[in-house]
Amino acid sequence: MRLLSVEGLTKRFQIHQLRREVPAFDSLSFELSGGEFKLVSGPNGAGKSTLLRCLYRSYLPTSGKAIYCSRLGTIDLARAADEDIALLRRQEIGYVSQFLRPRPRVSALELVAEPLVHAGKSRDAALRDAGESLEAFGLKPELWNAYPTTFSGGEQQKVNLARALIRPNHLLLLDEPTASLDATARLALADRLDELKAQGVGILGVFHHPEDVGELVDSRIEIAPLESTNVAYEPEARPA
Ligand SMILES: Nc1ncnc2c1ncn2[C@@H]1O[C@H](COP(=O)(O)OP(=O)(O)OP(=O)(O)O)[C@@H](O)[C@H]1O
Ligand SMILES: [Mg+2]
């Protein structure tokens, strides 16, 4: 089943300081099905992270469409209202980057359990599942009730992944999630992604070491780097 159709998606950044536009990618088109794992590749600066951020709508695409078949109906992620995006993020679109922004004074266990509680699970059951997930990723049990703000990069990443993958999302966007992981956690990640694929989750992933997920990859999209077009632009006048 088709999950996502990206049509002519383009993102350009306006660099006010330089008074010009920097293109990230231009007219990307591809499709992703439920249960498919598509590897996004391309050299540094090609726009891989920007593509995932446009689909998660941390960035607003400049033009093009990203038609997403949500559980509630079809929606263009490039143009959807912020409230709809917030709902999709809570319910069915997951995103993992290399970095966790831990919330102060929330324990690792609570952070991981939270998406299950939002989905209606009891707190006790959610905390139990969160413990199992942290265990699979190899986070030391003595850290489960501690605050991740002081964790090492790899420990934070384990919490990040455990939280993002604890329940089957519909669409999962992964931006170099293995960068700071040890071998145990990389294996746990591959096992979990395998399970999620079998449950129909569509995955778009950027991996610097694609061998971490080699067996799981069904298709690829290569983003070619663009020349900076040096398009001059006039900044919009500020209202008086
Ligand atoms: N917020 C931003 N403002 C201006 N330019 C940006 C912004 N984010 C990204 N860019 C530019 O867009 C281009 C693509 O960046 P992006 O981070 O998507 O590359 P990438 O393919 O993920 O690279 P890497 O492999 O190094 O992670 C780069 O030239 C970058 O400088
Ligand atoms: Mg990147």
PDB file of C-alpha atoms and ligand atoms in Angstrom:
ATOM      1  CA  MET A   1       0.000   0.000   0.000  1.00  0.00           C
ATOM      2  CA  ARG A   2       1.354   3.418  -0.936  1.00  0.00           C
ATOM      3  CA  LEU A   3       2.132   5.488   2.142  1.00  0.00           C
ATOM      4  CA  LEU A   4       3.898   8.546   0.770  1.00  0.00           C
ATOM      5  CA  SER A   5       4.172  10.158  -2.702  1.00  0.00           C
ATOM      6  CA  VAL A   6       6.732  12.912  -2.922  1.00  0.00           C
ATOM      7  CA  GLU A   7       6.271  15.010  -6.083  1.00  0.00           C
ATOM      8  CA  GLY A   8       8.675  17.718  -7.179  1.00  0.00           C
ATOM      9  CA  LEU A   9       9.659  18.554  -3.616  1.00  0.00           C
ATOM     10  CA  THR A  10      12.071  21.496  -3.436  1.00  0.00           C
ATOM     11  CA  LYS A  11      13.723  23.258  -0.523  1.00  0.00           C
ATOM     12  CA  ARG A  12      15.745  26.445  -0.747  1.00  0.00           C
ATOM     13  CA  PHE A  13      17.060  28.369   2.214  1.00  0.00           C
ATOM     14  CA  GLN A  14      17.122  32.129   2.163  1.00  0.00           C
ATOM     15  CA  ILE A  15      20.357  33.253   3.728  1.00  0.00           C
ATOM     16  CA  HIS A  16      19.541  36.795   4.769  1.00  0.00           C
ATOM     17  CA  GLN A  17      23.083  37.560   5.783  1.00  0.00           C
ATOM     18  CA  LEU A  18      24.302  36.764   2.226  1.00  0.00           C
ATOM     19  CA  ARG A  19      21.109  38.031   0.552  1.00  0.00           C
ATOM     20  CA  ARG A  20      20.845  34.943  -1.556  1.00  0.00           C
ATOM     21  CA  GLU A  21      19.158  31.573  -1.709  1.00  0.00           C
ATOM     22  CA  VAL A  22      20.921  28.299  -1.078  1.00  0.00           C
ATOM     23  CA  PRO A  23      19.201  25.283  -2.618  1.00  0.00           C
ATOM     24  CA  ALA A  24      19.112  22.105  -0.520  1.00  0.00           C
ATOM     25  CA  PHE A  25      17.376  19.874  -3.088  1.00  0.00           C
ATOM     26  CA  ASP A  26      15.311  20.464  -6.188  1.00  0.00           C
ATOM     27  CA  SER A  27      12.296  18.582  -7.574  1.00  0.00           C
ATOM     28  CA  LEU A  28      12.644  15.333  -5.697  1.00  0.00           C
ATOM     29  CA  SER A  29      10.051  12.698  -6.528  1.00  0.00           C
ATOM     30  CA  PHE A  30       9.697   9.215  -5.067  1.00  0.00           C
ATOM     31  CA  GLU A  31       7.189   6.887  -3.460  1.00  0.00           C
ATOM     32  CA  LEU A  32       7.269   4.899  -0.250  1.00  0.00           C
ATOM     33  CA  SER A  33       4.973   2.007   0.629  1.00  0.00           C
ATOM     34  CA  GLY A  34       3.948   0.641   4.004  1.00  0.00           C
ATOM     35  CA  GLY A  35       6.557  -1.891   5.157  1.00  0.00           C
ATOM     36  CA  GLU A  36       9.185  -0.485   2.779  1.00  0.00           C
ATOM     37  CA  PHE A  37      12.606   0.716   3.959  1.00  0.00           C
ATOM     38  CA  LYS A  38      14.114   3.301   1.631  1.00  0.00           C
ATOM     39  CA  LEU A  39      17.707   4.372   2.177  1.00  0.00           C
ATOM     40  CA  VAL A  40      18.399   8.053   1.481  1.00  0.00           C
ATOM     41  CA  SER A  41      21.960   8.613   0.318  1.00  0.00           C
ATOM     42  CA  GLY A  42      24.133  11.390  -1.087  1.00  0.00           C
ATOM     43  CA  PRO A  43      27.263  13.311  -0.093  1.00  0.00           C
ATOM     44  CA  ASN A  44      27.523  15.711   2.861  1.00  0.00           C
ATOM     45  CA  GLY A  45      25.343  18.744   2.321  1.00  0.00           C
ATOM     46  CA  ALA A  46      23.224  17.097  -0.412  1.00  0.00           C
ATOM     47  CA  GLY A  47      20.051  17.703   1.606  1.00  0.00           C
ATOM     48  CA  LYS A  48      19.331  14.342   3.253  1.00  0.00           C
ATOM     49  CA  SER A  49      18.607  15.768   6.709  1.00  0.00           C
ATOM     50  CA  THR A  50      16.695  18.634   5.123  1.00  0.00           C
ATOM     51  CA  LEU A  51      14.456  16.170   3.251  1.00  0.00           C
ATOM     52  CA  LEU A  52      13.572  14.348   6.485  1.00  0.00           C
ATOM     53  CA  ARG A  53      13.002  17.650   8.287  1.00  0.00           C
ATOM     54  CA  CYS A  54      10.717  18.841   5.462  1.00  0.00           C
ATOM     55  CA  LEU A  55       8.656  15.656   5.778  1.00  0.00           C
ATOM     56  CA  TYR A  56       8.511  16.006   9.576  1.00  0.00           C
ATOM     57  CA  ARG A  57       7.800  19.675   8.878  1.00  0.00           C
ATOM     58  CA  SER A  58      10.538  21.104  11.067  1.00  0.00           C
ATOM     59  CA  TYR A  59      11.232  22.937   7.780  1.00  0.00           C
ATOM     60  CA  LEU A  60       8.588  24.176   5.387  1.00  0.00           C
ATOM     61  CA  PRO A  61       9.291  22.930   1.839  1.00  0.00           C
ATOM     62  CA  THR A  62       9.623  25.701  -0.777  1.00  0.00           C
ATOM     63  CA  SER A  63       7.449  23.894  -3.333  1.00  0.00           C
ATOM     64  CA  GLY A  64       6.212  20.470  -4.349  1.00  0.00           C
ATOM     65  CA  LYS A  65       4.011  17.933  -2.615  1.00  0.00           C
ATOM     66  CA  ALA A  66       4.388  15.134  -0.106  1.00  0.00           C
ATOM     67  CA  ILE A  67       1.090  13.290  -0.197  1.00  0.00           C
ATOM     68  CA  TYR A  68       0.835  11.118   2.890  1.00  0.00           C
ATOM     69  CA  CYS A  69      -1.861   8.495   3.466  1.00  0.00           C
ATOM     70  CA  SER A  70      -2.525   8.915   7.157  1.00  0.00           C
ATOM     71  CA  ARG A  71      -4.793   6.642   9.168  1.00  0.00           C
ATOM     72  CA  LEU A  72      -7.326   9.478   9.093  1.00  0.00           C
ATOM     73  CA  GLY A  73      -7.086  10.330   5.398  1.00  0.00           C
ATOM     74  CA  THR A  74      -4.771  11.787   2.772  1.00  0.00           C
ATOM     75  CA  ILE A  75      -2.828  14.945   3.550  1.00  0.00           C
ATOM     76  CA  ASP A  76      -0.078  16.999   1.859  1.00  0.00           C
ATOM     77  CA  LEU A  77       2.704  17.245   4.449  1.00  0.00           C
ATOM     78  CA  ALA A  78       4.195  20.155   2.523  1.00  0.00           C
ATOM     79  CA  ARG A  79       1.110  22.297   3.097  1.00  0.00           C
ATOM     80  CA  ALA A  80      -0.738  20.814   6.070  1.00  0.00           C
ATOM     81  CA  ALA A  81      -1.704  23.088   8.951  1.00  0.00           C
ATOM     82  CA  ASP A  82       0.619  23.077  11.948  1.00  0.00           C
ATOM     83  CA  GLU A  83      -2.113  21.573  14.155  1.00  0.00           C
ATOM     84  CA  ASP A  84      -2.523  18.625  11.776  1.00  0.00           C
ATOM     85  CA  ILE A  85       1.234  18.112  11.741  1.00  0.00           C
ATOM     86  CA  ALA A  86       1.314  18.190  15.553  1.00  0.00           C
ATOM     87  CA  LEU A  87      -1.384  15.506  15.644  1.00  0.00           C
ATOM     88  CA  LEU A  88       0.409  13.325  13.087  1.00  0.00           C
ATOM     89  CA  ARG A  89       3.637  13.631  15.082  1.00  0.00           C
ATOM     90  CA  ARG A  90       1.844  12.502  18.241  1.00  0.00           C
ATOM     91  CA  GLN A  91       0.053   9.636  16.567  1.00  0.00           C
ATOM     92  CA  GLU A  92       1.831   8.252  13.535  1.00  0.00           C
ATOM     93  CA  ILE A  93       4.979   9.950  12.260  1.00  0.00           C
ATOM     94  CA  GLY A  94       8.217   9.285  14.136  1.00  0.00           C
ATOM     95  CA  TYR A  95      11.531  11.084  13.665  1.00  0.00           C
ATOM     96  CA  VAL A  96      14.913  10.254  15.122  1.00  0.00           C
ATOM     97  CA  SER A  97      18.006  12.350  14.617  1.00  0.00           C
ATOM     98  CA  GLN A  98      21.459  11.896  15.995  1.00  0.00           C
ATOM     99  CA  PHE A  99      20.649  14.165  18.885  1.00  0.00           C
ATOM    100  CA  LEU A 100      18.296  13.856  21.812  1.00  0.00           C
ATOM    101  CA  ARG A 101      17.064  17.070  23.338  1.00  0.00           C
ATOM    102  CA  PRO A 102      16.310  15.671  26.766  1.00  0.00           C
ATOM    103  CA  ARG A 103      13.669  17.440  28.794  1.00  0.00           C
ATOM    104  CA  PRO A 104      14.943  18.486  32.195  1.00  0.00           C
ATOM    105  CA  ARG A 105      13.789  16.419  35.165  1.00  0.00           C
ATOM    106  CA  VAL A 106      12.111  13.671  33.143  1.00  0.00           C
ATOM    107  CA  SER A 107      13.655  10.239  33.690  1.00  0.00           C
ATOM    108  CA  ALA A 108      14.750   7.979  30.850  1.00  0.00           C
ATOM    109  CA  LEU A 109      12.015   5.497  31.710  1.00  0.00           C
ATOM    110  CA  GLU A 110       9.294   8.153  31.680  1.00  0.00           C
ATOM    111  CA  LEU A 111      10.501   9.644  28.397  1.00  0.00           C
ATOM    112  CA  VAL A 112      10.344   6.254  26.704  1.00  0.00           C
ATOM    113  CA  ALA A 113       6.977   5.332  28.252  1.00  0.00           C
ATOM    114  CA  GLU A 114       5.314   8.611  27.272  1.00  0.00           C
ATOM    115  CA  PRO A 115       4.229   7.726  23.692  1.00  0.00           C
ATOM    116  CA  LEU A 116       2.499   4.610  25.014  1.00  0.00           C
ATOM    117  CA  VAL A 117       0.683   6.576  27.717  1.00  0.00           C
ATOM    118  CA  HIS A 118      -0.440   9.061  25.023  1.00  0.00           C
ATOM    119  CA  ALA A 119      -1.712   6.100  23.019  1.00  0.00           C
ATOM    120  CA  GLY A 120      -3.891   5.056  25.966  1.00  0.00           C
ATOM    121  CA  LYS A 121      -1.793   2.440  27.754  1.00  0.00           C
ATOM    122  CA  SER A 122      -1.793   2.360  31.560  1.00  0.00           C
ATOM    123  CA  ARG A 123       1.217   3.997  33.193  1.00  0.00           C
ATOM    124  CA  ASP A 124       2.410   0.757  34.809  1.00  0.00           C
ATOM    125  CA  ALA A 125       2.226  -1.233  31.573  1.00  0.00           C
ATOM    126  CA  ALA A 126       3.906   1.598  29.650  1.00  0.00           C
ATOM    127  CA  LEU A 127       6.776   1.760  32.168  1.00  0.00           C
ATOM    128  CA  ARG A 128       7.204  -2.010  31.945  1.00  0.00           C
ATOM    129  CA  ASP A 129       7.433  -1.870  28.132  1.00  0.00           C
ATOM    130  CA  ALA A 130       9.800   1.108  28.367  1.00  0.00           C
ATOM    131  CA  GLY A 131      12.120  -0.917  30.616  1.00  0.00           C
ATOM    132  CA  GLU A 132      12.110  -3.790  28.113  1.00  0.00           C
ATOM    133  CA  SER A 133      12.944  -1.420  25.295  1.00  0.00           C
ATOM    134  CA  LEU A 134      15.792   0.265  27.205  1.00  0.00           C
ATOM    135  CA  GLU A 135      17.107  -3.172  28.120  1.00  0.00           C
ATOM    136  CA  ALA A 136      17.093  -4.239  24.460  1.00  0.00           C
ATOM    137  CA  PHE A 137      19.097  -1.147  23.523  1.00  0.00           C
ATOM    138  CA  GLY A 138      21.532  -1.919  26.343  1.00  0.00           C
ATOM    139  CA  LEU A 139      21.003   1.089  28.619  1.00  0.00           C
ATOM    140  CA  LYS A 140      22.264   0.192  32.119  1.00  0.00           C
ATOM    141  CA  PRO A 141      19.284  -0.322  34.503  1.00  0.00           C
ATOM    142  CA  GLU A 142      20.842   2.015  37.086  1.00  0.00           C
ATOM    143  CA  LEU A 143      20.295   4.858  34.581  1.00  0.00           C
ATOM    144  CA  TRP A 144      16.621   4.164  33.889  1.00  0.00           C
ATOM    145  CA  ASN A 145      15.381   6.464  36.631  1.00  0.00           C
ATOM    146  CA  ALA A 146      18.036   9.111  36.040  1.00  0.00           C
ATOM    147  CA  TYR A 147      17.666  12.241  33.905  1.00  0.00           C
ATOM    148  CA  PRO A 148      19.164  11.846  30.400  1.00  0.00           C
ATOM    149  CA  THR A 149      20.479  15.435  30.378  1.00  0.00           C
ATOM    150  CA  THR A 150      23.727  14.139  31.892  1.00  0.00           C
ATOM    151  CA  PHE A 151      23.980  10.930  29.823  1.00  0.00           C
ATOM    152  CA  SER A 152      26.752  10.252  27.308  1.00  0.00           C
ATOM    153  CA  GLY A 153      25.957  10.770  23.608  1.00  0.00           C
ATOM    154  CA  GLY A 154      25.453   7.037  23.036  1.00  0.00           C
ATOM    155  CA  GLU A 155      23.286   6.652  26.150  1.00  0.00           C
ATOM    156  CA  GLN A 156      21.120   9.575  25.050  1.00  0.00           C
ATOM    157  CA  GLN A 157      20.767   8.031  21.624  1.00  0.00           C
ATOM    158  CA  LYS A 158      19.559   4.751  23.156  1.00  0.00           C
ATOM    159  CA  VAL A 159      16.829   6.655  25.002  1.00  0.00           C
ATOM    160  CA  ASN A 160      16.001   8.558  21.826  1.00  0.00           C
ATOM    161  CA  LEU A 161      15.570   5.368  19.808  1.00  0.00           C
ATOM    162  CA  ALA A 162      13.738   3.458  22.531  1.00  0.00           C
ATOM    163  CA  ARG A 163      11.217   6.322  22.699  1.00  0.00           C
ATOM    164  CA  ALA A 164      10.798   6.749  18.961  1.00  0.00           C
ATOM    165  CA  LEU A 165      10.420   3.034  18.242  1.00  0.00           C
ATOM    166  CA  ILE A 166       8.371   1.918  21.238  1.00  0.00           C
ATOM    167  CA  ARG A 167       5.149   1.872  19.285  1.00  0.00           C
ATOM    168  CA  PRO A 168       4.602   1.217  15.615  1.00  0.00           C
ATOM    169  CA  ASN A 169       4.303   4.543  13.883  1.00  0.00           C
ATOM    170  CA  HIS A 170       2.978   4.667  10.352  1.00  0.00           C
ATOM    171  CA  LEU A 171       5.980   6.541   8.926  1.00  0.00           C
ATOM    172  CA  LEU A 172       9.430   6.603  10.473  1.00  0.00           C
ATOM    173  CA  LEU A 173      12.145   9.126   9.541  1.00  0.00           C
ATOM    174  CA  LEU A 174      15.648   8.179  10.706  1.00  0.00           C
ATOM    175  CA  ASP A 175      18.581  10.580  10.366  1.00  0.00           C
ATOM    176  CA  GLU A 176      21.836   8.781  11.127  1.00  0.00           C
ATOM    177  CA  PRO A 177      20.503   7.125  14.256  1.00  0.00           C
ATOM    178  CA  THR A 178      23.473   4.758  14.615  1.00  0.00           C
ATOM    179  CA  ALA A 179      26.208   7.414  14.657  1.00  0.00           C
ATOM    180  CA  SER A 180      26.984   7.091  18.370  1.00  0.00           C
ATOM    181  CA  LEU A 181      25.729   3.562  19.062  1.00  0.00           C
ATOM    182  CA  ASP A 182      27.718   0.532  20.214  1.00  0.00           C
ATOM    183  CA  ALA A 183      27.379  -2.862  18.523  1.00  0.00           C
ATOM    184  CA  THR A 184      24.657  -4.147  20.903  1.00  0.00           C
ATOM    185  CA  ALA A 185      22.463  -1.143  20.290  1.00  0.00           C
ATOM    186  CA  ARG A 186      23.002  -1.294  16.513  1.00  0.00           C
ATOM    187  CA  LEU A 187      21.820  -4.902  16.504  1.00  0.00           C
ATOM    188  CA  ALA A 188      18.833  -4.022  18.716  1.00  0.00           C
ATOM    189  CA  LEU A 189      17.941  -1.232  16.293  1.00  0.00           C
ATOM    190  CA  ALA A 190      18.091  -3.533  13.255  1.00  0.00           C
ATOM    191  CA  ASP A 191      15.902  -6.121  15.064  1.00  0.00           C
ATOM    192  CA  ARG A 192      13.337  -3.504  16.020  1.00  0.00           C
ATOM    193  CA  LEU A 193      13.235  -2.003  12.515  1.00  0.00           C
ATOM    194  CA  ASP A 194      12.684  -5.480  11.124  1.00  0.00           C
ATOM    195  CA  GLU A 195       9.671  -5.931  13.440  1.00  0.00           C
ATOM    196  CA  LEU A 196       8.277  -2.522  12.539  1.00  0.00           C
ATOM    197  CA  LYS A 197       8.596  -3.216   8.822  1.00  0.00           C
ATOM    198  CA  ALA A 198       6.684  -6.448   9.296  1.00  0.00           C
ATOM    199  CA  GLN A 199       3.942  -4.385  10.975  1.00  0.00           C
ATOM    200  CA  GLY A 200       3.699  -2.177   7.872  1.00  0.00           C
ATOM    201  CA  VAL A 201       5.725   0.847   8.997  1.00  0.00           C
ATOM    202  CA  GLY A 202       7.293   2.763   6.090  1.00  0.00           C
ATOM    203  CA  ILE A 203      10.861   3.875   6.845  1.00  0.00           C
ATOM    204  CA  LEU A 204      13.029   6.575   5.240  1.00  0.00           C
ATOM    205  CA  GLY A 205      16.528   6.398   6.653  1.00  0.00           C
ATOM    206  CA  VAL A 206      19.916   8.086   6.314  1.00  0.00           C
ATOM    207  CA  PHE A 207      22.775   5.830   7.455  1.00  0.00           C
ATOM    208  CA  HIS A 208      26.440   6.640   7.159  1.00  0.00           C
ATOM    209  CA  HIS A 209      27.120   2.925   7.555  1.00  0.00           C
ATOM    210  CA  PRO A 210      24.315   1.296   5.565  1.00  0.00           C
ATOM    211  CA  GLU A 211      25.694  -2.115   6.528  1.00  0.00           C
ATOM    212  CA  ASP A 212      24.047  -1.506   9.940  1.00  0.00           C
ATOM    213  CA  VAL A 213      20.700  -2.063   8.219  1.00  0.00           C
ATOM    214  CA  GLY A 214      21.873  -3.787   5.017  1.00  0.00           C
ATOM    215  CA  GLU A 215      19.366  -6.645   5.058  1.00  0.00           C
ATOM    216  CA  LEU A 216      16.425  -4.364   5.697  1.00  0.00           C
ATOM    217  CA  VAL A 217      16.839  -1.934   2.820  1.00  0.00           C
ATOM    218  CA  ASP A 218      14.308  -2.394  -0.006  1.00  0.00           C
ATOM    219  CA  SER A 219      15.073   0.634  -2.164  1.00  0.00           C
ATOM    220  CA  ARG A 220      17.240   3.741  -2.355  1.00  0.00           C
ATOM    221  CA  ILE A 221      17.039   7.354  -3.301  1.00  0.00           C
ATOM    222  CA  GLU A 222      20.208   9.242  -4.127  1.00  0.00           C
ATOM    223  CA  ILE A 223      20.183  13.018  -3.665  1.00  0.00           C
ATOM    224  CA  ALA A 224      22.660  14.709  -5.974  1.00  0.00           C
ATOM    225  CA  PRO A 225      24.350  17.843  -4.656  1.00  0.00           C
ATOM    226  CA  LEU A 226      23.211  21.076  -6.310  1.00  0.00           C
ATOM    227  CA  GLU A 227      25.299  24.023  -7.293  1.00  0.00           C
ATOM    228  CA  SER A 228      24.459  27.093  -5.295  1.00  0.00           C
ATOM    229  CA  THR A 229      22.454  29.212  -7.702  1.00  0.00           C
ATOM    230  CA  ASN A 230      23.368  32.510  -6.151  1.00  0.00           C
ATOM    231  CA  VAL A 231      19.862  33.734  -6.668  1.00  0.00           C
ATOM    232  CA  ALA A 232      19.695  37.204  -5.263  1.00  0.00           C
ATOM    233  CA  TYR A 233      16.447  38.059  -3.570  1.00  0.00           C
ATOM    234  CA  GLU A 234      14.881  41.024  -1.943  1.00  0.00           C
ATOM    235  CA  PRO A 235      13.953  40.363   1.664  1.00  0.00           C
ATOM    236  CA  GLU A 236      10.294  41.071   2.326  1.00  0.00           C
ATOM    237  CA  ALA A 237       9.725  44.500   3.721  1.00  0.00           C
ATOM    238  CA  ARG A 238       8.929  44.413   7.401  1.00  0.00           C
ATOM    239  CA  PRO A 239       5.591  45.897   8.342  1.00  0.00           C
ATOM    240  CA  ALA A 240       6.070  49.308   9.925  1.00  0.00           C
TER     241      ALA A 240
HETATM  242  N1  LIG B   1      18.552  25.925   8.592  1.00  0.00           N
HETATM  243  C1  LIG B   1      19.336  26.090   7.515  1.00  0.00           C
HETATM  244  N2  LIG B   1      19.599  27.319   7.014  1.00  0.00           N
HETATM  245  C2  LIG B   1      20.370  27.489   5.922  1.00  0.00           C
HETATM  246  N3  LIG B   1      20.937  26.477   5.240  1.00  0.00           N
HETATM  247  C3  LIG B   1      20.715  25.229   5.688  1.00  0.00           C
HETATM  248  C4  LIG B   1      19.905  24.969   6.848  1.00  0.00           C
HETATM  249  N4  LIG B   1      19.862  23.627   7.049  1.00  0.00           N
HETATM  250  C5  LIG B   1      20.603  23.089   6.057  1.00  0.00           C
HETATM  251  N5  LIG B   1      21.110  24.041   5.246  1.00  0.00           N
HETATM  252  C6  LIG B   1      21.930  23.834   4.047  1.00  0.00           C
HETATM  253  O1  LIG B   1      21.275  22.903   3.205  1.00  0.00           O
HETATM  254  C7  LIG B   1      22.207  21.994   2.629  1.00  0.00           C
HETATM  255  C8  LIG B   1      21.811  20.578   2.956  1.00  0.00           C
HETATM  256  O2  LIG B   1      22.033  20.335   4.352  1.00  0.00           O
HETATM  257  P1  LIG B   1      21.679  18.947   5.017  1.00  0.00           P
HETATM  258  O3  LIG B   1      21.968  19.070   6.469  1.00  0.00           O
HETATM  259  O4  LIG B   1      20.311  18.562   4.616  1.00  0.00           O
HETATM  260  O5  LIG B   1      22.729  17.963   4.313  1.00  0.00           O
HETATM  261  P2  LIG B   1      22.973  16.402   4.528  1.00  0.00           P
HETATM  262  O6  LIG B   1      22.792  15.734   3.206  1.00  0.00           O
HETATM  263  O7  LIG B   1      22.123  15.921   5.652  1.00  0.00           O
HETATM  264  O8  LIG B   1      24.519  16.383   4.923  1.00  0.00           O
HETATM  265  P3  LIG B   1      25.331  15.447   5.963  1.00  0.00           P
HETATM  266  O9  LIG B   1      25.659  14.180   5.222  1.00  0.00           O
HETATM  267  O10 LIG B   1      26.546  16.245   6.256  1.00  0.00           O
HETATM  268  O11 LIG B   1      24.485  15.221   7.167  1.00  0.00           O
HETATM  269  C9  LIG B   1      23.577  22.407   3.168  1.00  0.00           C
HETATM  270  O12 LIG B   1      24.218  23.161   2.204  1.00  0.00           O
HETATM  271  C10 LIG B   1      23.266  23.215   4.400  1.00  0.00           C
HETATM  272  O13 LIG B   1      24.228  24.215   4.625  1.00  0.00           O
HETATM  273 MG    MG B   2      22.539  15.194   7.566  1.00  0.00          MG
END
